[in-house]
mmCIF file with all atom_site columns, C-alpha atoms in Angstrom:
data_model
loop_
_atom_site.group_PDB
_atom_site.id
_atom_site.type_symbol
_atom_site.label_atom_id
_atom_site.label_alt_id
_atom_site.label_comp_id
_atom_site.label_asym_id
_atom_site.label_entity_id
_atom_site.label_seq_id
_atom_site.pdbx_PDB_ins_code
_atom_site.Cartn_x
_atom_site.Cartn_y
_atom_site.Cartn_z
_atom_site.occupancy
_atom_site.B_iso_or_equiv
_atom_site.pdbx_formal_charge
_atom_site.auth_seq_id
_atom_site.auth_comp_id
_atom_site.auth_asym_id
_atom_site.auth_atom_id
_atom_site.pdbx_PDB_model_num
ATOM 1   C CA . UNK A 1 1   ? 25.213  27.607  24.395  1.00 57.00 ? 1   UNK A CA 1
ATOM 2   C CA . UNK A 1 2   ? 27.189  24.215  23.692  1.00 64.00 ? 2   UNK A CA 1
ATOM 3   C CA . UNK A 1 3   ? 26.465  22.591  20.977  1.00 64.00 ? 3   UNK A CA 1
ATOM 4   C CA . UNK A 1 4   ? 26.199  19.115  22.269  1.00 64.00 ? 4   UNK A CA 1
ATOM 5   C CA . UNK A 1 5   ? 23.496  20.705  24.446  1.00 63.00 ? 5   UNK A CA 1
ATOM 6   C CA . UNK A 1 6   ? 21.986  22.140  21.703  1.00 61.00 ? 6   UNK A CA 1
ATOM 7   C CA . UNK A 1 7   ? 21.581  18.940  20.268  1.00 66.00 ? 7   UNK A CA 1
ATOM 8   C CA . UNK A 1 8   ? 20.472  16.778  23.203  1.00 63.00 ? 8   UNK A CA 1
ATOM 9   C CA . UNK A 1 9   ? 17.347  19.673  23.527  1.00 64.00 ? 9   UNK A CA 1
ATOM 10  C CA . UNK A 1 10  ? 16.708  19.234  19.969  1.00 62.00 ? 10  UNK A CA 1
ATOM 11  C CA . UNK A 1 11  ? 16.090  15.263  20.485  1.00 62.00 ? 11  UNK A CA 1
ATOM 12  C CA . UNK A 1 12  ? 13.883  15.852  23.823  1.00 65.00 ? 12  UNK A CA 1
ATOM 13  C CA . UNK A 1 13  ? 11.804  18.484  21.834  1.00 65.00 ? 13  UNK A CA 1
ATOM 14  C CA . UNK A 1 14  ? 11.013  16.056  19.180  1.00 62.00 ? 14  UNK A CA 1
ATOM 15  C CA . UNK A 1 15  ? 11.007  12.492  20.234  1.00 57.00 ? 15  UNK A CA 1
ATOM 16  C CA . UNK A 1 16  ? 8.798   11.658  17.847  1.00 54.00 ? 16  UNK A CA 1
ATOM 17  C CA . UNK A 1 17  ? 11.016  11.835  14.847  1.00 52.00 ? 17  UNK A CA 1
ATOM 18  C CA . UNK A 1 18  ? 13.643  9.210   15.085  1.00 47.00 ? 18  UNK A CA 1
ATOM 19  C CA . UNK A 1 19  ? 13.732  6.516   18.172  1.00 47.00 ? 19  UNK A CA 1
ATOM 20  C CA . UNK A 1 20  ? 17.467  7.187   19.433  1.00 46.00 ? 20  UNK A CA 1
ATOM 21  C CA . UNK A 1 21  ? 19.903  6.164   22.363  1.00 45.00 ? 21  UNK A CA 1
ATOM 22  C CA . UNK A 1 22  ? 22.148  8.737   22.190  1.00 47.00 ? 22  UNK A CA 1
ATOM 23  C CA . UNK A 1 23  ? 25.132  8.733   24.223  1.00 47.00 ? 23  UNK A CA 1
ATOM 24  C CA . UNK A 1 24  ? 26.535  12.594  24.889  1.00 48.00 ? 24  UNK A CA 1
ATOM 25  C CA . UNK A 1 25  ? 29.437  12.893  25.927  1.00 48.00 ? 25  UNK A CA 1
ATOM 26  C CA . UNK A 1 26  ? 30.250  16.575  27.631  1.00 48.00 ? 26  UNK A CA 1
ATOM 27  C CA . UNK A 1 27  ? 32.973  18.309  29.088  1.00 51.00 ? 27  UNK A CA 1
ATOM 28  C CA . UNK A 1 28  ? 34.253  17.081  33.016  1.00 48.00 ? 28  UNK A CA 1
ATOM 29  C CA . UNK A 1 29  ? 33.484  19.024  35.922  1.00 49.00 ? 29  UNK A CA 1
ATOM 30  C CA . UNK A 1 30  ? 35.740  17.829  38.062  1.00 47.00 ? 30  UNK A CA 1
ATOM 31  C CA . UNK A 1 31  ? 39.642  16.319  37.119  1.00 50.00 ? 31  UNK A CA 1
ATOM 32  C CA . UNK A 1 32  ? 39.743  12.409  37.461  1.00 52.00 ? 32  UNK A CA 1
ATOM 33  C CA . UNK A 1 33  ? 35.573  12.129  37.866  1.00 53.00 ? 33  UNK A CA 1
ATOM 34  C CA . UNK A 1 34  ? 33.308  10.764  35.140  1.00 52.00 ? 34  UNK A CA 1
ATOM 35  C CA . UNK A 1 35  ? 29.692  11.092  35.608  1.00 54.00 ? 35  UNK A CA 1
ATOM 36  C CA . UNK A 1 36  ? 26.783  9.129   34.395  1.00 54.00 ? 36  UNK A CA 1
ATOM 37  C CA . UNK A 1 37  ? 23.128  10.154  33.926  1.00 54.00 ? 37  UNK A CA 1
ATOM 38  C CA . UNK A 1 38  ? 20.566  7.963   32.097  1.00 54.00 ? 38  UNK A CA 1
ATOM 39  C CA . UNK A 1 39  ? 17.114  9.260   31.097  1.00 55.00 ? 39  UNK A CA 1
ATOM 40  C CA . UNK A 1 40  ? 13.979  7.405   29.626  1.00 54.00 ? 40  UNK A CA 1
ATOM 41  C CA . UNK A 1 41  ? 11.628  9.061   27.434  1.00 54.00 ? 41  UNK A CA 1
ATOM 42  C CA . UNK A 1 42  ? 8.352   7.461   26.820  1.00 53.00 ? 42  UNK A CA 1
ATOM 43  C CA . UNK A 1 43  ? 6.992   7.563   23.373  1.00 52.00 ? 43  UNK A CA 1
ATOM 44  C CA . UNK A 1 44  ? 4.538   10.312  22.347  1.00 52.00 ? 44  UNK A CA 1
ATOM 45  C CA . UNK A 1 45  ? 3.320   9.434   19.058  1.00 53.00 ? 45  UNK A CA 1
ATOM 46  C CA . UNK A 1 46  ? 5.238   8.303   16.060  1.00 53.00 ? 46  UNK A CA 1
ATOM 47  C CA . UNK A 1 47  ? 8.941   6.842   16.664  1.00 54.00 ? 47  UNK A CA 1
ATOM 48  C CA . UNK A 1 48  ? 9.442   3.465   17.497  1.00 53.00 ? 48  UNK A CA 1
ATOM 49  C CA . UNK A 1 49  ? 9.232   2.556   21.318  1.00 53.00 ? 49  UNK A CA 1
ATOM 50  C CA . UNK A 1 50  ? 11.114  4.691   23.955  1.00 52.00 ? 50  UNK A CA 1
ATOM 51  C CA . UNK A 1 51  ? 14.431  6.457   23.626  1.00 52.00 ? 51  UNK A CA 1
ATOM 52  C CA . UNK A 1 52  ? 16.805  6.347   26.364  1.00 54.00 ? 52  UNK A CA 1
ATOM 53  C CA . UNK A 1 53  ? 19.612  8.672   26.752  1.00 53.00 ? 53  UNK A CA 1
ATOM 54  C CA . UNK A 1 54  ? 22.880  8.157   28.659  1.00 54.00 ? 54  UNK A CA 1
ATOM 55  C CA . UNK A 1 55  ? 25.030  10.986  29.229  1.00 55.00 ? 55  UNK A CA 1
ATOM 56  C CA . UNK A 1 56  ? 28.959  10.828  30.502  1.00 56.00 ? 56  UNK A CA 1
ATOM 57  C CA . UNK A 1 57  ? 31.240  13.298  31.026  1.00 57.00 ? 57  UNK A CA 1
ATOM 58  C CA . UNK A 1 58  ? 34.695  13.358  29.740  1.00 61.00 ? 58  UNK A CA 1
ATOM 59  C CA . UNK A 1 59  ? 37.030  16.900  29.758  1.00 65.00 ? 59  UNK A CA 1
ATOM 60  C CA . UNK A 1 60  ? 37.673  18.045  25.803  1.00 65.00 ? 60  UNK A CA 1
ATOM 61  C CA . UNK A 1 61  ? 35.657  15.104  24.464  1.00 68.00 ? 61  UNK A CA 1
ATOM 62  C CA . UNK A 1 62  ? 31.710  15.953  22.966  1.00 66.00 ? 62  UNK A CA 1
ATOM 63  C CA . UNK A 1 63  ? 30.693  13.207  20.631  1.00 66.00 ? 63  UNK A CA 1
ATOM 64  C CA . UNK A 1 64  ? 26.800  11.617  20.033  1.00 70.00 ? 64  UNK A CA 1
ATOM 65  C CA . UNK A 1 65  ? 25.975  8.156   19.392  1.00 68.00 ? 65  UNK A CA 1
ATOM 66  C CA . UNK A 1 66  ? 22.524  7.405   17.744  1.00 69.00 ? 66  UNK A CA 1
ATOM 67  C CA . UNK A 1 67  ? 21.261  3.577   17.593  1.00 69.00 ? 67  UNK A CA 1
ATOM 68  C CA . UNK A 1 68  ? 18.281  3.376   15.725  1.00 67.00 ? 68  UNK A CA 1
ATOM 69  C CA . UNK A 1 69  ? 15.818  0.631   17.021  1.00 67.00 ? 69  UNK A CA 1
ATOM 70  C CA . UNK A 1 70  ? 13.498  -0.399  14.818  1.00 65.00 ? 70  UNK A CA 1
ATOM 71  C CA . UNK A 1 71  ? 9.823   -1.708  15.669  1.00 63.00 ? 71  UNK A CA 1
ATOM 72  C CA . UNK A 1 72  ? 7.934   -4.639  13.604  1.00 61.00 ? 72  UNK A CA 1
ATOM 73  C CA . UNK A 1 73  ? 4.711   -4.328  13.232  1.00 62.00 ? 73  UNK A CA 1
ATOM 74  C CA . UNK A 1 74  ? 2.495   -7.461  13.117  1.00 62.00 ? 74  UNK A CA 1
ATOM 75  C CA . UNK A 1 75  ? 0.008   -7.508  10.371  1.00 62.00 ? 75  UNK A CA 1
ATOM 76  C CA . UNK A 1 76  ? -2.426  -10.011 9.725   1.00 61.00 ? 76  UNK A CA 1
ATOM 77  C CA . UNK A 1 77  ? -1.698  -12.028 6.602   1.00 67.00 ? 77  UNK A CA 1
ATOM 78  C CA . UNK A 1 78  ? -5.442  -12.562 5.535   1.00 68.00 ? 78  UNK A CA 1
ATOM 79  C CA . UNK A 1 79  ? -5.484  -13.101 1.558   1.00 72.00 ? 79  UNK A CA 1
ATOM 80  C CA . UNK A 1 80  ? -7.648  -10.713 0.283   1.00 77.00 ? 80  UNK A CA 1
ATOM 81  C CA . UNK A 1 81  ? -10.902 -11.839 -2.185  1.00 87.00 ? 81  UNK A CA 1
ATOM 82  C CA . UNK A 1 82  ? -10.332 -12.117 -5.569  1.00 93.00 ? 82  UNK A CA 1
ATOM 83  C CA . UNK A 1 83  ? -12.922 -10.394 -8.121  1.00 95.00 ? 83  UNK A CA 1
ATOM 84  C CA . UNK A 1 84  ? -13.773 -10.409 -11.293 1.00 96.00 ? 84  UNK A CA 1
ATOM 85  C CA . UNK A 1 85  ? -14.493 -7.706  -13.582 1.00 96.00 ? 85  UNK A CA 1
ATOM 86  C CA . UNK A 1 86  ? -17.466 -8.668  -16.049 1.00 96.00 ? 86  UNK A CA 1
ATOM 87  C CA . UNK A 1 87  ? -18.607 -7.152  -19.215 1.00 96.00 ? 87  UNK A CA 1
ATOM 88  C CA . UNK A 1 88  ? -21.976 -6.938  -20.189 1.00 96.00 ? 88  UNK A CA 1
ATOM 89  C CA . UNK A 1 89  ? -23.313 -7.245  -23.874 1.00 95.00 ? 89  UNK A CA 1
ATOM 90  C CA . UNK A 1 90  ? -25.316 -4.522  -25.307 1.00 92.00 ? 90  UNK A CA 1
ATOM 91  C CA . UNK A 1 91  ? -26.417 -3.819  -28.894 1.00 89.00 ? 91  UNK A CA 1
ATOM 92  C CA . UNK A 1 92  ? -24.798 -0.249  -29.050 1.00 93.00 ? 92  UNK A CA 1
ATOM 93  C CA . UNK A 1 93  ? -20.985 -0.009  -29.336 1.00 94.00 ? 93  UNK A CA 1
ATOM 94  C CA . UNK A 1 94  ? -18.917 -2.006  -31.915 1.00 94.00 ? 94  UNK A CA 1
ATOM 95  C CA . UNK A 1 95  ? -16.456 -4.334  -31.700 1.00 94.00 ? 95  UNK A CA 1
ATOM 96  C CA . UNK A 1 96  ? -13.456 -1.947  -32.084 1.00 96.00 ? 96  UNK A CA 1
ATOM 97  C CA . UNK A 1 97  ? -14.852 0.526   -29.665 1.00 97.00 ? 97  UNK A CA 1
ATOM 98  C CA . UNK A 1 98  ? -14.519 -1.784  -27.083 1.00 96.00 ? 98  UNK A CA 1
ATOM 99  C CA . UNK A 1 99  ? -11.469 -3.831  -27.953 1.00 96.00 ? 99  UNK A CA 1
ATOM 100 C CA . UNK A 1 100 ? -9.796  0.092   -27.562 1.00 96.00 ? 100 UNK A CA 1
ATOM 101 C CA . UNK A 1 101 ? -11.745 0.795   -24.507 1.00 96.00 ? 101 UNK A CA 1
ATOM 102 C CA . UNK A 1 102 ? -11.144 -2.336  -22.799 1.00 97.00 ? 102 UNK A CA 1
ATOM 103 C CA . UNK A 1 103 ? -6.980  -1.855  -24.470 1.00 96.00 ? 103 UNK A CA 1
ATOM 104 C CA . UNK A 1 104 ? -7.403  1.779   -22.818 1.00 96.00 ? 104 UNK A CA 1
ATOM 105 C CA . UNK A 1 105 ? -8.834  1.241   -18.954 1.00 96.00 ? 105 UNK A CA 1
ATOM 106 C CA . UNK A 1 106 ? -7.184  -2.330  -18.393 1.00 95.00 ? 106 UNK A CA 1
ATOM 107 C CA . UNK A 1 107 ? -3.431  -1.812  -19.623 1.00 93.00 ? 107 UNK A CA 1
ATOM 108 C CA . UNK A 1 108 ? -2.309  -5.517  -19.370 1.00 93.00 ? 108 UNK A CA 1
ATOM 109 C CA . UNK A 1 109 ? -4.938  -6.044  -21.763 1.00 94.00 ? 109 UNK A CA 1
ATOM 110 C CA . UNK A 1 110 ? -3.400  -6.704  -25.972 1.00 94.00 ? 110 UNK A CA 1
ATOM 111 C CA . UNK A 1 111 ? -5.960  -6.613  -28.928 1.00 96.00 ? 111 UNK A CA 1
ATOM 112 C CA . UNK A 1 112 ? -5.965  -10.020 -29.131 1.00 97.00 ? 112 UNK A CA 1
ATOM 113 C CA . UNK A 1 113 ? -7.340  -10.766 -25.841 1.00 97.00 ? 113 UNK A CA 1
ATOM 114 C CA . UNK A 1 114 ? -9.765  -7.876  -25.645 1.00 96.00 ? 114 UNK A CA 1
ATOM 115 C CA . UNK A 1 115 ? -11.327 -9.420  -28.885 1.00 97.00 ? 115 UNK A CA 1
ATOM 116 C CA . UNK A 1 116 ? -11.668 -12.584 -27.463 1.00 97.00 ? 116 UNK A CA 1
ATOM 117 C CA . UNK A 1 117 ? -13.435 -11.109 -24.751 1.00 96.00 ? 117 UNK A CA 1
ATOM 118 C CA . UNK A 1 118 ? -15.795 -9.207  -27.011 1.00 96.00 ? 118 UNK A CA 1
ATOM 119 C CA . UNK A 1 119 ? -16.303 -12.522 -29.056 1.00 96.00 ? 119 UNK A CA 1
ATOM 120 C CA . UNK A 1 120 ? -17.485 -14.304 -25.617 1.00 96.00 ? 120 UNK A CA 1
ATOM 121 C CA . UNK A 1 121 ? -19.542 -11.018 -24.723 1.00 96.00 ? 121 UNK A CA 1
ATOM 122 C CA . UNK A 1 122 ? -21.259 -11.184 -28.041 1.00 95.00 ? 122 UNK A CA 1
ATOM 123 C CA . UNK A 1 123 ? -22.137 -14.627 -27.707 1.00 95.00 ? 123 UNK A CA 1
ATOM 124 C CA . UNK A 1 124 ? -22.933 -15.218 -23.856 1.00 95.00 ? 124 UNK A CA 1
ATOM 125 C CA . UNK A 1 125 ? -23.908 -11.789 -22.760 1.00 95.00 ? 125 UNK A CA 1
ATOM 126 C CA . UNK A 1 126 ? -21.257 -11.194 -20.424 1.00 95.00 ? 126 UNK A CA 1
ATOM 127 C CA . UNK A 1 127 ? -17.251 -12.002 -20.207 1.00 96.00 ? 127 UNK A CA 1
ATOM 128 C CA . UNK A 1 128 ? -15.004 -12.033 -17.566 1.00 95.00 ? 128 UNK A CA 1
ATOM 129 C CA . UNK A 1 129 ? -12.488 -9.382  -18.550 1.00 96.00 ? 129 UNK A CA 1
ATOM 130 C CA . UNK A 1 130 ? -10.018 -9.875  -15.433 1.00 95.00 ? 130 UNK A CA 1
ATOM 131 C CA . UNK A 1 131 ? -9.733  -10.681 -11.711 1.00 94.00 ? 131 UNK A CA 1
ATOM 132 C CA . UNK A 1 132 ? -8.110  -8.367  -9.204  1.00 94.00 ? 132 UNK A CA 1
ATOM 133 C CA . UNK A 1 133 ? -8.478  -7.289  -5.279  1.00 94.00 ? 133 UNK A CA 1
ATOM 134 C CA . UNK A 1 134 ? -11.801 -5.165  -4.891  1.00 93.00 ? 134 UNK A CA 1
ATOM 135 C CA . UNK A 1 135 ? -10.520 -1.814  -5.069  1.00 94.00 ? 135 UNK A CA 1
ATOM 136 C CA . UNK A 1 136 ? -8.582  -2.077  -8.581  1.00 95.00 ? 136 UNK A CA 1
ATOM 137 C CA . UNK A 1 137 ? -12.040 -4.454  -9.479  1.00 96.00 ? 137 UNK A CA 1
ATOM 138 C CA . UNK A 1 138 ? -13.823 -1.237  -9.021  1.00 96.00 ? 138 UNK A CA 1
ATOM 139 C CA . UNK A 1 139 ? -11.423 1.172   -10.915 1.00 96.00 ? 139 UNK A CA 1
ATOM 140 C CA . UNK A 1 140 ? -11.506 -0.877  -13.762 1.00 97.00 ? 140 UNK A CA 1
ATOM 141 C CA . UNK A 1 141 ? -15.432 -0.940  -13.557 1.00 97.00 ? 141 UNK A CA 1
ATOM 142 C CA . UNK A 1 142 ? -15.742 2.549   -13.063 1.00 97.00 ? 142 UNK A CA 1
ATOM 143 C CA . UNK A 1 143 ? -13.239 3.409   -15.745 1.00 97.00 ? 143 UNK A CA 1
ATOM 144 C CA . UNK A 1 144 ? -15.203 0.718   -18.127 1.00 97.00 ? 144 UNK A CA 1
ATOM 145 C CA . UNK A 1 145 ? -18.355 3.017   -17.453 1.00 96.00 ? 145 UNK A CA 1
ATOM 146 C CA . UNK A 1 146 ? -17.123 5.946   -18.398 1.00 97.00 ? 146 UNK A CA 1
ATOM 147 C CA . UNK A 1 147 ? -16.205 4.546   -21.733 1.00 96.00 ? 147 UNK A CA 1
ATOM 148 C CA . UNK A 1 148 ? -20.221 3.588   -22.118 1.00 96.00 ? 148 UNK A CA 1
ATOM 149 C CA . UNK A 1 149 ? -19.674 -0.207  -21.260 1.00 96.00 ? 149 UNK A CA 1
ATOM 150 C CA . UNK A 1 150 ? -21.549 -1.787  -19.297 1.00 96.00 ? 150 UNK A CA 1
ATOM 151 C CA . UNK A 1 151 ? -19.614 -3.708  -16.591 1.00 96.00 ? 151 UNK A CA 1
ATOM 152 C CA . UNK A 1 152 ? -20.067 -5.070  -12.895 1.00 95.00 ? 152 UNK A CA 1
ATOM 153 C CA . UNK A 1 153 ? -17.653 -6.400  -10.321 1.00 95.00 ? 153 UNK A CA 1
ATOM 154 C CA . UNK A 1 154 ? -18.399 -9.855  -8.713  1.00 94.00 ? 154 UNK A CA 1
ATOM 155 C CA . UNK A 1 155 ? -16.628 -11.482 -5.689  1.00 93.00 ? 155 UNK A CA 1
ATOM 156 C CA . UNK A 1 156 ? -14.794 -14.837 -7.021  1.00 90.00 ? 156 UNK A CA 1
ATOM 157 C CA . UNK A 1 157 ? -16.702 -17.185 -4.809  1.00 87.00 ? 157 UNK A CA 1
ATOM 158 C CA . UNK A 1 158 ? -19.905 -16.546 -6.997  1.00 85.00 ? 158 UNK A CA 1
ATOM 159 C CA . UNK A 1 159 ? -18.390 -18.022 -10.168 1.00 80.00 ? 159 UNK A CA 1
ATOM 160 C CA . UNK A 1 160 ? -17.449 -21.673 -10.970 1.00 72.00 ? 160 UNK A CA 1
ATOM 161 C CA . UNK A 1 161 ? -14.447 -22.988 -13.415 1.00 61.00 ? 161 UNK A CA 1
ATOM 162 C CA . UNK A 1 162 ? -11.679 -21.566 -14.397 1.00 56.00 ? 162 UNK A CA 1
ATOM 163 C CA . UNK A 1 163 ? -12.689 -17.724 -15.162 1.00 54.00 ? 163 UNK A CA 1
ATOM 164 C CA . UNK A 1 164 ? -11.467 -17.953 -19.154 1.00 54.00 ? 164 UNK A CA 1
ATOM 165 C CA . UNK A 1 165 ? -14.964 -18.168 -20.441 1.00 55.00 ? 165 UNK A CA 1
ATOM 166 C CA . UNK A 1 166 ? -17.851 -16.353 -20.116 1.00 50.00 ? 166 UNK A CA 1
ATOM 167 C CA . UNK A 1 167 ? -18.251 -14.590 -15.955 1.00 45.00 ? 167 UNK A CA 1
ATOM 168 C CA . UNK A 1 168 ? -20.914 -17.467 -15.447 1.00 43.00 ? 168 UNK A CA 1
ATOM 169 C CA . UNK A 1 169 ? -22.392 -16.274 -12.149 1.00 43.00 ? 169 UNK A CA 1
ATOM 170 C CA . UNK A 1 170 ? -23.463 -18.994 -9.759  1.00 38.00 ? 170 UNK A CA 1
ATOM 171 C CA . UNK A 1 171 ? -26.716 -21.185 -10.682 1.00 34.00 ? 171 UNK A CA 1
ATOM 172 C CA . UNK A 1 172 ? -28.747 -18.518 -9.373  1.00 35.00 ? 172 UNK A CA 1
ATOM 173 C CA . UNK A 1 173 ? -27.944 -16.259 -12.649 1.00 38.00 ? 173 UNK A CA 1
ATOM 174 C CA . UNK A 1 174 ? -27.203 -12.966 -10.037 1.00 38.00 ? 174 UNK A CA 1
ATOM 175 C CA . UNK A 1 175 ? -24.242 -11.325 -10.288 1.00 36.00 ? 175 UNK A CA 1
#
């Protein structure tokens, strides 16, 4: 078998991988005559849009030329929530236990920081430790848990001022 049309089979059994508009060129059947075939393809799954492939013949001349087309996607551009991570006071764990927890789960966090949140936690009851999108909200939650802590996850909407101090939840004291 030729290998041109070894390759041209290849790229009709799997259209899916790259969107192409190869051009084949194979050898002439006839002296002085060039013919031209063009196929579509429509898409059947992956791969960007329809291939089409033009073939010409040409005697002692095989080459293949692939243009990629590329398909945008439109996504909508919604900001997502902000939320805040909040520590809880309790009576149990000391100060250095979690200034190194909080250092541990939240990696942006330094000593300094983490003991200014503890300070705030002490006094208030509860601390915003950071804000993030929901899911990394929750992983820092859940990894705050598993040290012992206590700590919830509240949407940004629910608080007022500037986050620094102390989580205050909305008038309604819920979190």
């Amino acid at each position: 078998m030729n290998n041109s049309l070894l390759i041209l089979l290849f790229a009709l059994a799997f259209p899916s991988v790259v969107a192409f508009s190869p051009s084949l060129v194979l050898p002439k059947s006839s002296i002085g005559h060039v013919k031209t075939t063009s196929l579509k393809m429509s898409d059947s799954g992956g791969g960007g849009g329809g291939a089409e492939i033009s073939k010409s013949t040409k005697k002692g001349l095989s080459t293949i030329v692939i243009d990629r087309t590329e398909q945008q996607e439109e996504q909508d551009e919604t900001p997502e929530e902000q939320w805040r991570v909040v520590l809880h006071n309790d009576e149990v764990h000391t100060f250095n236990y979690v200034i190194q927890s909080l250092c541990k789960v939240i990696g942006t966090l330094d000593r300094k920081r983490a003991f200014d949140i503890c300070v705030v936690t002490h006094g208030t009851g509860k601390a915003t430790i950071t804000k993030s999108w929901k899911e990394q909200a929750m992983k820092y939650c859940l990894g705050l848990q598993r040290q012992g802590l206590t700590a919830s996850i509240a949407p940004e909407n629910r608080f007022t001022g500037d986050g620094e101090g102390g989580g205050d939840a909305d008038s309604s004291g819920q979190e």
